[in-house]
C-alpha positions as a printed Julia matrix, in Angstrom:
143×3 Matrix{Float64}:
 128.42   78.94  45.85
 126.04   80.36  43.51
 126.96   83.31  41.42
 125.32   86.1   39.55
 126.48   88.53  36.7
 127.09   92.19  37.67
 126.36   95.16  35.12
 129.91   95.0   34.11
 129.56   91.05  33.03
 131.81   89.52  35.96
 130.52   87.29  38.28
 129.8    87.57  42.24
 128.23   85.31  44.67
 124.58   85.51  45.62
 124.96   86.17  49.29
 121.47   87.72  50.42
 118.45   88.95  48.5
 120.04   92.44  47.69
 122.31   90.25  45.22
 119.26   88.93  43.19
 118.76   90.87  39.73
 115.12   89.96  40.41
 114.94   92.02  44.01
 116.68   94.96  42.17
 114.58   95.24  39.05
 111.45   94.85  41.49
 112.94   97.8   43.33
 113.18  100.01  40.79
 109.52   99.41  39.75
 108.41  100.19  42.94
 110.06  103.29  42.99
 108.76  104.25  39.54
 105.47  103.0   40.77
 105.66  105.41  43.86
 106.78  108.3   41.43
 103.78  107.83  39.27
 101.38  107.55  42.01
 102.58  110.64  43.63
 101.06  112.45  40.57
  97.81  110.89  40.8
  94.73  113.53  41.73
  94.25  114.17  45.19
  91.07  112.19  45.4
  92.98  109.16  44.41
  95.78  109.33  47.11
  93.89  106.97  49.48
  92.61  105.02  47.05
  94.11  103.92  43.2
  97.7   105.45  44.23
  97.59  103.6   47.67
  96.72  100.49  46.27
  99.29  100.73  43.51
 102.3   101.75  46.35
 101.1    98.4   48.24
 101.31   96.32  45.48
 104.5    97.71  44.17
 106.08   97.28  47.63
 104.85   93.76  47.96
 106.95   92.71  45.3
 110.41   93.09  46.32
 109.74   92.62  49.87
 107.99   89.19  49.18
 111.19   88.2   47.23
 113.51   89.52  50.15
 111.17   87.69  52.7
 111.35   84.61  50.74
 115.12   84.53  50.36
 115.42   85.11  54.32
 113.72   82.13  54.97
 116.5    79.74  53.69
 113.99   76.93  52.78
 113.65   76.61  48.81
 109.81   75.55  49.23
 109.03   78.97  51.46
 111.32   80.99  48.8
 109.33   79.5   46.29
 105.76   80.2   48.14
 107.25   83.82  48.45
 108.15   84.01  44.79
 104.28   82.98  44.06
 103.14   85.66  46.23
 105.26   88.15  44.82
 103.88   87.29  41.33
 100.43   87.83  42.7
 101.19   91.28  43.86
 102.6    91.69  40.36
  99.3    91.15  38.72
  97.6    93.42  40.93
 100.65   96.35  39.91
  99.75   95.55  36.1
  96.1    95.7   36.93
  96.3    99.12  38.94
  98.56  100.47  36.14
  96.16   99.55  33.38
  93.51  101.17  35.59
  95.19  104.66  35.97
  95.83  104.62  32.15
  92.31  104.04  31.56
  91.22  106.67  33.59
  93.61  109.0   32.48
  96.03  109.37  35.68
  98.83  108.02  33.72
 100.12  109.18  30.25
  99.8   105.82  28.33
 103.47  105.57  27.44
 104.54  105.85  30.86
 101.8   102.88  31.89
 103.15  101.02  29.51
 106.79  101.34  30.35
 105.92  100.35  33.73
 103.83   97.47  32.54
 106.78   96.31  30.66
 109.04   96.55  33.9
 106.9    94.55  35.44
 106.31   92.0   32.84
 110.08   91.6   33.11
 110.08   91.13  36.85
 107.25   88.46  36.33
 109.54   86.69  33.88
 112.37   86.65  36.11
 110.19   85.48  39.05
 109.09   82.84  36.62
 112.54   81.91  35.8
 113.84   81.72  39.3
 110.71   79.44  40.44
 111.52   77.0   37.63
 115.17   77.14  38.39
 114.44   76.5   42.09
 112.05   73.58  41.6
 114.59   72.07  39.12
 117.34   72.3   41.41
 115.16   71.03  44.51
 113.47   68.31  42.57
 114.62   65.43  45.07
 113.74   67.65  48.2
 111.49   70.89  47.92
 112.13   71.25  51.81
 115.98   71.35  51.4
 117.29   74.6   52.91
 119.04   76.78  50.57
 122.89   76.27  50.63
 124.81   78.8   52.31
 127.19   81.05  50.18
């Protein structure tokens, strides 16, 4: 059984995508991006704001979908897609900052959140590749 640490420091079993800390942090980032996008000018609600929202939602959604696939190879593939969406989020945040739609300090906070999620995705991919070195198509063991 795989374990993860709770905020209190105790360990718990990873039963599904909701138990993954990377998914939880990606959800927090997506909510924050939605809140920021709501403050963009009206003429950007179907432009940059929409693109930011979609890219931000894509990160936890792809983590969840990959975890739900059960095979490590597919999980890794969806994590890499999530990482690509994360690069989109970072780009949209930088553009929002440069256009003056977001305060630099707020955009940088969200970029830091995105960077943290990116590091977590990279670590998870590395761990999955290391564990499945013998057979990358091996299914994820049931908790």
